[in-house]
Amino acid sequence: MSNQMAAVLEIDNLHKAFKVGFIPKKREILKGVSLSVAAGEIYGYLGPNGAGKTTTLKCVLGLIFPDRGTIGLFGRPALAAKAKERLGYLPENPYFYDYLTAAEFLDFYAQLFGLKKREKKEKIAALLRLVGMEKARDLQLRKFSRGMLQRVGLAQALINDPDLLFLDEPLGGLDPLGRKELRDIIVRLRQAGKTIFLSSHILQDIELICDRVAIIVGGRVISQGALQSLISEKVLFTEVTVSGLDPADLVDLGEPVSTAGDRILLKVLQEDNIDNLMALVQERKGRIHSLVPRTETLEDIFVEMVKQG
Amino acid sequence: MKIRAIALNTFKEAIRDRILYLLFFFAAISLAFSRLLAVLTVGDRVKIIKDVGLASISVFGVLMAILIGTGLVYKEIDKKTIYTLLAKPIPRWQFLLGKFFGLALTLFIMILAMGTVFLVIVLLHTGKLESRLLLAILFIFLELVLITAVAILFSCFSTPILSSLFTLSFYLIGHLSWGLETLVQKTRSGAARAVIRGLSAILPDLENFNFKTEVVHGLAVDPKFYLFSALYGLVYTMFILTLAVLIFKKRDFV
């Protein structure tokens, strides 16, 4: 890989098994995960539930100890305190000390990084502004909604101005507006030179912002690369909604998907057939209501891979 | 610095917990009750007040140490607050020590509050302040510190209910283990005696912290014994904390 030099996170052949049950039985969660994240990119770590996304993250952060394999952060072994100084982490479904107010909570975490008093105050105010939680500054966290906790969670992950940010399912629990805002924040953080490692199973959002992705299924990374190289630009089929036509005439042109009133939704596979369809519509004085070419999405690839995996 | 931040946050958490005030409320009632008992007693009323008062402080102190101590570490793990905390550059032993000092500070404040109520009651009754009562209270505090360490040790790997039971057992065993000494003397030498002697060496002897009788009845105590008890508490607490750190260090936070 060409950007190997600037890799901020390097995971090699990571294995982890947990013992479960009363009579301990080994369950392998990670079966040799390897990946490499370059400086300054947004890296999507995708996989279905239970694939091992969070377990990988926890190994990197030193919350659990891998059985085998190596993890390098900024060219040092992970777990080094020096490396941790430069990390930020937002866990999945974050939950924080509910007896603290948002400001107290951030202040506590700021102390853990040894921030000076003035620095601390400015930082906390700036972060609360960034995540849009200024009004909730003096509210106890127990009164927060999930989306609000997610925002404060992002603020705590940024308290040390980290170079590498781990976000575990950051868009969960957010409304559409909140998602858009968070996406914008993530993109802005990349512009500020940060590297972002994003684990998620919500694909639409990832597709819009990730530079590269890795897909993990059943404890193995089965694909890794730039999004463009994974998704082909080719038009797979075109969805056309027409009205004023006889369904019997359309059989040769495409596959009728549904009808509502006299509107027919048609899935047209060959591009030549679109011209034929348009000609037919003109001839019969019908109407075209919509025409949507569908390219391959990350979701298609994902579903395909999970099926194979 | 980091230990201090965690300790102060732990203190904040404990002090905002309602259970603490409930226990304090009952401790205050119990202290006031000692006065009532004294009225019903034939003989030295002051002794009854002191005796029941010190016992109340001790019992409610232990309850506080167990109920708060076993919950705090477990809650961090259960509610996953520990994830973000340990992802920061904090060695795990510092986290655990922070928790310990936070709890010790909480108990100190509580003992201070209960002690004040107690001393005021005694003052109202006798008209004088007795510094030796403070000494007895100080050693109750040292015992509570040890109990807290034990509670933290158990909550590193067990649920609050089990940890509470374990810690309570530690407390009870600790107050009964002196009987083993007597048993050693009564047993003929042999395997049985060796086993009992071994047990009495390993098991904690919390009676070392109990100066209530001496203080209440005005008996003389060799200062060396105070020193020994304080050292005993210190060493035992450090031993338990080391054990807790060793277990906590290896733990996976799933």
Short mmCIF file of C-alpha atoms in Angstrom, two decimals, chain A residues 16-18 58 61-65 81 84-85 87 89-93 95-101 104-105 108-109 111-114 140 142 156-157 159, chain B residues 1-10 12-14 16 18 76 79-90 92 95 99 248-254:
data_model
loop_
_atom_site.label_atom_id
_atom_site.label_comp_id
_atom_site.label_asym_id
_atom_site.label_seq_id
_atom_site.Cartn_x
_atom_site.Cartn_y
_atom_site.Cartn_z
CA LYS A 16 -9.79 -12.66 20.20
CA ALA A 17 -11.96 -15.35 21.69
CA PHE A 18 -14.25 -15.10 24.69
CA LYS A 58 -11.87 -2.19 22.27
CA LEU A 61 -8.23 1.16 23.02
CA GLY A 62 -6.88 -1.31 25.54
CA LEU A 63 -10.25 -2.21 27.04
CA ILE A 64 -9.77 -5.85 26.16
CA PHE A 65 -6.60 -7.74 25.47
CA ALA A 81 0.02 6.14 27.27
CA LYS A 84 -3.60 7.27 24.05
CA GLU A 85 -3.00 10.98 24.56
CA LEU A 87 -6.96 9.32 20.72
CA TYR A 89 -13.33 7.58 21.48
CA LEU A 90 -17.09 7.71 21.30
CA PRO A 91 -18.59 4.35 22.28
CA GLU A 92 -21.77 2.87 20.91
CA ASN A 93 -24.87 3.97 22.88
CA TYR A 95 -23.78 6.43 28.73
CA PHE A 96 -22.04 8.75 31.12
CA TYR A 97 -22.15 9.74 34.77
CA ASP A 98 -25.78 10.76 35.03
CA TYR A 99 -25.30 12.71 38.25
CA LEU A 100 -23.01 15.20 36.51
CA THR A 101 -24.04 18.14 34.37
CA GLU A 104 -19.03 19.05 34.97
CA PHE A 105 -18.64 15.91 32.92
CA PHE A 108 -13.78 15.91 34.70
CA TYR A 109 -12.47 14.43 31.47
CA GLN A 111 -8.70 17.06 34.09
CA LEU A 112 -7.65 13.58 33.02
CA PHE A 113 -5.62 15.18 30.25
CA GLY A 114 -4.16 17.74 32.62
CA GLN A 140 -27.70 16.74 34.63
CA ARG A 142 -29.74 11.86 33.52
CA GLN A 156 -15.82 14.29 25.35
CA ALA A 157 -14.07 12.42 22.55
CA ILE A 159 -11.63 17.13 24.64
CA MET B 1 -3.54 14.66 39.28
CA LYS B 2 -5.53 11.98 37.49
CA ILE B 3 -6.05 10.01 40.68
CA ARG B 4 -7.31 13.19 42.31
CA ALA B 5 -9.73 13.91 39.47
CA ILE B 6 -11.17 10.40 39.69
CA ALA B 7 -11.30 10.53 43.49
CA LEU B 8 -13.18 13.83 43.46
CA ASN B 9 -15.60 12.56 40.86
CA THR B 10 -16.21 9.42 42.92
CA LYS B 12 -19.28 13.67 43.97
CA GLU B 13 -21.10 10.54 42.86
CA ALA B 14 -21.31 9.08 46.36
CA ARG B 16 -25.19 12.73 45.33
CA ARG B 18 -29.57 9.11 48.24
CA GLU B 76 -18.77 1.92 36.06
CA LYS B 79 -23.13 1.24 32.77
CA LYS B 80 -20.09 1.29 30.52
CA THR B 81 -18.84 4.63 31.76
CA ILE B 82 -15.52 2.89 32.19
CA TYR B 83 -15.11 2.54 28.41
CA THR B 84 -14.47 6.18 27.73
CA LEU B 85 -12.54 6.60 30.95
CA LEU B 86 -10.01 3.83 30.35
CA ALA B 87 -9.66 4.83 26.70
CA LYS B 88 -8.05 7.98 28.07
CA PRO B 89 -4.40 7.81 29.06
CA ILE B 90 -5.06 6.55 32.58
CA ARG B 92 -5.88 1.10 35.38
CA PHE B 95 -8.41 4.47 38.19
CA LYS B 99 -12.04 5.18 43.32
CA PHE B 248 -8.36 -5.34 37.55
CA LYS B 249 -5.33 -5.02 35.28
CA LYS B 250 -6.04 -8.30 33.53
CA ARG B 251 -9.73 -7.78 33.07
CA ASP B 252 -11.44 -7.55 29.68
CA PHE B 253 -14.20 -4.96 29.56
CA VAL B 254 -16.60 -6.64 27.20
#
